[in-house]
C-alpha positions as a printed Julia matrix, in Angstrom:
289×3 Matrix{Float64}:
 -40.81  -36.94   -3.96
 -37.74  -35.41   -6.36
 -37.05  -36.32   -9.69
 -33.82  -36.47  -11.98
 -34.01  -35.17  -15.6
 -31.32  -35.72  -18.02
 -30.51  -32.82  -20.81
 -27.74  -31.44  -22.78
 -26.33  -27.78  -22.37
 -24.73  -26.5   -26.06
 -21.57  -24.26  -24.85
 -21.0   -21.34  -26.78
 -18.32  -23.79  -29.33
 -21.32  -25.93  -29.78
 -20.22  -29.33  -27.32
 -22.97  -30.92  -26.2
 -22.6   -31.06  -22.36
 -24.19  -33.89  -20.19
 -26.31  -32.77  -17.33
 -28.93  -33.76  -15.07
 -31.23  -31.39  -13.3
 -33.08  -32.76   -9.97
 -35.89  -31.07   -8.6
 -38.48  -31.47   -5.8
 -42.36  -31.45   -5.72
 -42.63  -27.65   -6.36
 -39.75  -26.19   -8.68
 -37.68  -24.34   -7.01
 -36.7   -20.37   -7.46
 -32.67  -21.41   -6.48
 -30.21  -23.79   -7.82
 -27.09  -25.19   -6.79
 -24.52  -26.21   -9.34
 -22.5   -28.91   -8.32
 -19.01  -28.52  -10.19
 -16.97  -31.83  -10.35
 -13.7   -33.07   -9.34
 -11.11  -34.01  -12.34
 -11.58  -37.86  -12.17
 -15.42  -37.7   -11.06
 -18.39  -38.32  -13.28
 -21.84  -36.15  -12.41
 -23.39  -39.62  -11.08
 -21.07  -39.46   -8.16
 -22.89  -36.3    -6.95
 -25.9   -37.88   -7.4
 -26.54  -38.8    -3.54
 -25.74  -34.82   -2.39
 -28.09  -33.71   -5.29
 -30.96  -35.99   -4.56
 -30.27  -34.45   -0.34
 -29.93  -31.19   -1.6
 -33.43  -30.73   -3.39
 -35.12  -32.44   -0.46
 -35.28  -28.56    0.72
 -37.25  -26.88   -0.93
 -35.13  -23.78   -1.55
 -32.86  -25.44   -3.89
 -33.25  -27.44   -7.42
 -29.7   -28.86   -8.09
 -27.82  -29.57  -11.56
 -24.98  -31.63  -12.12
 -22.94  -32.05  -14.84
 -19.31  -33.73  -16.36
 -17.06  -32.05  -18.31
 -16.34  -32.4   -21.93
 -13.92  -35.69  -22.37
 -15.68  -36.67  -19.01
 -18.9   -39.09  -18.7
 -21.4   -38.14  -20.64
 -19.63  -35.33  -22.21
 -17.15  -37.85  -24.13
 -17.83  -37.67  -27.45
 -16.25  -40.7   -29.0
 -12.19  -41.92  -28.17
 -10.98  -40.31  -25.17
  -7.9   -40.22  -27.11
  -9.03  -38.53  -29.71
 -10.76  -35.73  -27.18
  -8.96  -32.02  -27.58
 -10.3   -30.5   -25.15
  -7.98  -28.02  -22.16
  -8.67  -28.23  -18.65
  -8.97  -24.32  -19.07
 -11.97  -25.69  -21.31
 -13.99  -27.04  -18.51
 -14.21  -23.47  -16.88
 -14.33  -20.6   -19.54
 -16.86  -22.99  -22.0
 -18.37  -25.76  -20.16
 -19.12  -23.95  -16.22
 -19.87  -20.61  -18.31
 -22.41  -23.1   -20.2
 -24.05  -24.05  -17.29
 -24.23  -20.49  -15.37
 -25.55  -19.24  -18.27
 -28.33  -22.28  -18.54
 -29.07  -21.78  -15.09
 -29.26  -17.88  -15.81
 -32.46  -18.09  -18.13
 -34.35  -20.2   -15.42
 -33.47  -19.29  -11.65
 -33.32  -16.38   -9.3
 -30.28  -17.45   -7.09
 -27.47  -19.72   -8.14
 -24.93  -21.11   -5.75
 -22.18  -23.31   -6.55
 -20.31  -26.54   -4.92
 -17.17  -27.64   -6.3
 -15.3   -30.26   -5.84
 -11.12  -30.53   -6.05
 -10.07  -28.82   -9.5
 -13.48  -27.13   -9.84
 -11.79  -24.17   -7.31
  -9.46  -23.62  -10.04
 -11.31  -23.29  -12.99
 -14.48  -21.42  -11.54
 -12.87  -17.67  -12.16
 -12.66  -19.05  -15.63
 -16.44  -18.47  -16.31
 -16.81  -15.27  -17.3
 -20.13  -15.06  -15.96
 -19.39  -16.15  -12.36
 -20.56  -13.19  -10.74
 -23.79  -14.56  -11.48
 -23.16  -17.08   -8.42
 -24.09  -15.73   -5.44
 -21.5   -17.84   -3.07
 -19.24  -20.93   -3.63
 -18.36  -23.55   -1.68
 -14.83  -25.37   -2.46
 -14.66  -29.15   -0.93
 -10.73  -30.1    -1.25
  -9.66  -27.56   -3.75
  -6.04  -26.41   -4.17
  -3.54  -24.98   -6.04
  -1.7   -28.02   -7.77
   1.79  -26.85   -7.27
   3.63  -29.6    -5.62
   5.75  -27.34   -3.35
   2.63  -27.49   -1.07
   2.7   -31.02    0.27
   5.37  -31.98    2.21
   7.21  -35.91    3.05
   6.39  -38.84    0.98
   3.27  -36.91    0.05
   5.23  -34.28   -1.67
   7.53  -37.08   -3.2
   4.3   -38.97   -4.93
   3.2   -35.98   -5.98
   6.86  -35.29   -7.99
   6.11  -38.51   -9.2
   2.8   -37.99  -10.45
   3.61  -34.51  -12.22
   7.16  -35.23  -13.76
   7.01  -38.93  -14.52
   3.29  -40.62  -14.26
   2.03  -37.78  -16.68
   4.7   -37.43  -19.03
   4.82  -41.1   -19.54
   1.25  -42.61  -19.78
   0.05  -39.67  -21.98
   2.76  -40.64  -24.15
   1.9   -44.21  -24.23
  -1.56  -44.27  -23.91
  -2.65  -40.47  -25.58
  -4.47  -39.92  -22.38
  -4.16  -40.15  -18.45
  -5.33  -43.33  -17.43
  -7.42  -42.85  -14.44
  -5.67  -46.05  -12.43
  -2.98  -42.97  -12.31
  -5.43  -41.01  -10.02
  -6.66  -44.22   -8.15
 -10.18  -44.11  -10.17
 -11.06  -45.52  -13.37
 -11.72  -41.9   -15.69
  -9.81  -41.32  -17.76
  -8.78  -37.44  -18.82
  -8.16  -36.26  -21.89
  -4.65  -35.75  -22.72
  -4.28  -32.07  -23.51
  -6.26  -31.55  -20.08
  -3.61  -33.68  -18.24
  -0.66  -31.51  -20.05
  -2.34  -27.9   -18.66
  -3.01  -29.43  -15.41
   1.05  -31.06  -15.49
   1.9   -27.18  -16.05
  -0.43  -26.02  -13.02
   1.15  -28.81  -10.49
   4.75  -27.55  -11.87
   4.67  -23.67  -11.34
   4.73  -22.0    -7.78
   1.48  -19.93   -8.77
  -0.33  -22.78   -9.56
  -3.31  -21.94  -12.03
  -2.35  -18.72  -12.33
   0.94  -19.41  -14.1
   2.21  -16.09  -13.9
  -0.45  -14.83  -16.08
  -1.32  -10.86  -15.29
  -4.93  -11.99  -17.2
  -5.48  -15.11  -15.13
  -5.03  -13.19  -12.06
  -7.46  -10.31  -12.79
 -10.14  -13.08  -13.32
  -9.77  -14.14   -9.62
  -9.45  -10.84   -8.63
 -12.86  -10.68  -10.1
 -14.76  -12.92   -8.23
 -16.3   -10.54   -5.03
 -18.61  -12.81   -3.48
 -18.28  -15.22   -0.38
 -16.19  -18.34   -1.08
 -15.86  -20.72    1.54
 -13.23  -23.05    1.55
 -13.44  -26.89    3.64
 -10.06  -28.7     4.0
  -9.87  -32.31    5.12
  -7.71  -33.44    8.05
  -6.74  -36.51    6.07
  -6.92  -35.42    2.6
  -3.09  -35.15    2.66
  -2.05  -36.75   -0.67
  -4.71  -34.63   -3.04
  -5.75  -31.08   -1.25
  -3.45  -31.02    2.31
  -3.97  -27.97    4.21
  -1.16  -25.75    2.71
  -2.51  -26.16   -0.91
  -6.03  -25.26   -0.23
  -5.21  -21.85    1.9
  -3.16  -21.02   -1.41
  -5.51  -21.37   -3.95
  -7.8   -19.45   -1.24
  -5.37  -16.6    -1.43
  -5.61  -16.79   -5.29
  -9.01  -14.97   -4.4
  -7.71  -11.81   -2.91
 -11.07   -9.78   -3.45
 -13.79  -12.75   -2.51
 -15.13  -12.99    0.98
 -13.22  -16.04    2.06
 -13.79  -18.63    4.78
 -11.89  -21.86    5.74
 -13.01  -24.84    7.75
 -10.44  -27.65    8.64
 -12.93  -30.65    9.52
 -10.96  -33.39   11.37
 -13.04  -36.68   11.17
 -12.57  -37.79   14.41
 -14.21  -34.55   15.78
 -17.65  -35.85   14.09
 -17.33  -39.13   15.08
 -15.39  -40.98   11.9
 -12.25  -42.7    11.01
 -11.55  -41.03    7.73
 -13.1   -38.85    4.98
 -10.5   -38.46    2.8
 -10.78  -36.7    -0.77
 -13.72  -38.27   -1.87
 -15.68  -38.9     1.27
 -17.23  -35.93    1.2
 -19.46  -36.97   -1.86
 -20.23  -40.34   -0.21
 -23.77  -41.01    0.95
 -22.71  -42.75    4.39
 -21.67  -39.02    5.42
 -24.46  -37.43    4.03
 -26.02  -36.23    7.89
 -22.84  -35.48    9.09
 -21.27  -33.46    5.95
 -23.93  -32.23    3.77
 -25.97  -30.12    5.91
 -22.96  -27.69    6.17
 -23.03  -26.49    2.36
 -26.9   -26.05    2.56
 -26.67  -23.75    5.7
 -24.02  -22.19    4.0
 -26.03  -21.25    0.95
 -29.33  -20.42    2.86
 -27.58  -17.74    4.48
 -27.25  -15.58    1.48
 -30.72  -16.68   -0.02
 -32.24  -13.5     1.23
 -28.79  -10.83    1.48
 -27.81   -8.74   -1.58
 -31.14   -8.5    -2.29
């Protein structure tokens, strides 16, 4: 048997952060953090975290950004907070949470969580990552009718409904969370600049250049309109000092029709798809040591 706890984390500019740690029989020496996607609550990890503590290696914690789930605090409109936020207070939050209480921490992210995670200062306490359709958001790395949604979506869908509405609507991202509107500016800038995240920035750069440890990357076949190939082997090249991998799963090579961006997550996978991230991280549970 495994249980689920909800808790708060305080970040370091005192927001209270929603998370849920879930834990087997025996509490485990090792977590995994499971670090969302943009327009996904911590519930929708829920199935992968209740898997992943059936070993008995791993507790797991998940948890939603501030302006996200359980991290709103009142009006989405009326929420402040950067998408920079969600990485250099809110992932440093948890790292450091996870910090006082386990031995080895290993990280899945989902989507944007690829490029926020050198934002944590205290990332080097994760021992490897694992990035399910991250990319860099420029929009010079989709291509077709792909490329010309994707215009759409950063110079007219953005500009427009966080005008109207004070936030992005999450019927914008085909969900139904919403994101707070000074997030949804930063990330407008990301999608808009040929180095992505980085923007240019000598500082932002150096903090990727930071991260040392194995990273491995997993790229859907036909996750074409939110992470297509080209997108995630650039943000992978944002990470010129980490021990890289990249795996390009095509569905019909296990046996499906489609996985798409969110499939991943999605319990009718789950013995297909999740045992890959847990053999990932039990390799390192003993190296470095």
């Amino acid at each position: 048997m495994h249980k689920a706890e909800g808790f708060q984390i305080i970040s370091e500019d005192k927001t209270k952060i929603s998370a849920t740690l879930f834990s087997g029989d025996a509490k485990s020496a090792h977590l995994i953090i499971v670090s969302p996607a943009a327009g996904a609550p911590q519930h929708y990890y829920k199935g992968f975290a209740d898997y992943a503590c059936q070993y008995k290696e791993f507790d797991v914690v998940t948890f939603d950004y501030r302006g996200i789930g359980g991290s709103l605090h009142g009006a989405v409109k009326d929420e402040r907070c950067k998408m920079s936020d969600w990485g250099d207070q809110d992932l440093k939050s948890v790292i450091s949470w996870a910090d006082e209480k386990y031995d080895k921490i290993f990280l899945i992210g989902h989507s944007v969580a690829g490029q926020i995670f050198p934002k944590a200062a205290n990332n080097g306490r994760i021992r490897s990552a694992y990035f399910v359709g991250s990319q860099s958001a420029y929009h010079g790395h989709w291509k077709g009718l792909w490329w010309l949604y994707v215009l759409i979506f950063w110079y007219i869908l953005i500009p427009l409904t966080v005008s109207a509405y004070r936030y992005l609507p999450g019927w914008t991202m085909g969900g139904n969370i919403d994101i707070p509107k000074n997030a949804a500016k930063e990330w407008r800038k990301w999608g808009t600049h040929p180095q992505g995240v980085l923007q240019g920035n000598r500082e932002m750069a150096q903090k990727f250049d930071s991260v040392r440890i194995p990273v491995h990357f997993v790229n859907i076949e036909d996750d074409k309109l939110l992470a297509p190939s080209a997108a995630t082997q650039a943000l992978m090249h944002f990470y010129r000092n980490a021990v890289t991998t990249f795996q390009f799963i095509k569905p019909k090579d296990l046996g499906l029709e489609r996985i798409g961006h969110f499939g991943f997550f999605k319990k009718k996978f789950a013995r297909k798809l999740w045992p890959m991230p847990i053999f990932f991280f039990t390799q390192y549970l003993n190296k470095f040591d």
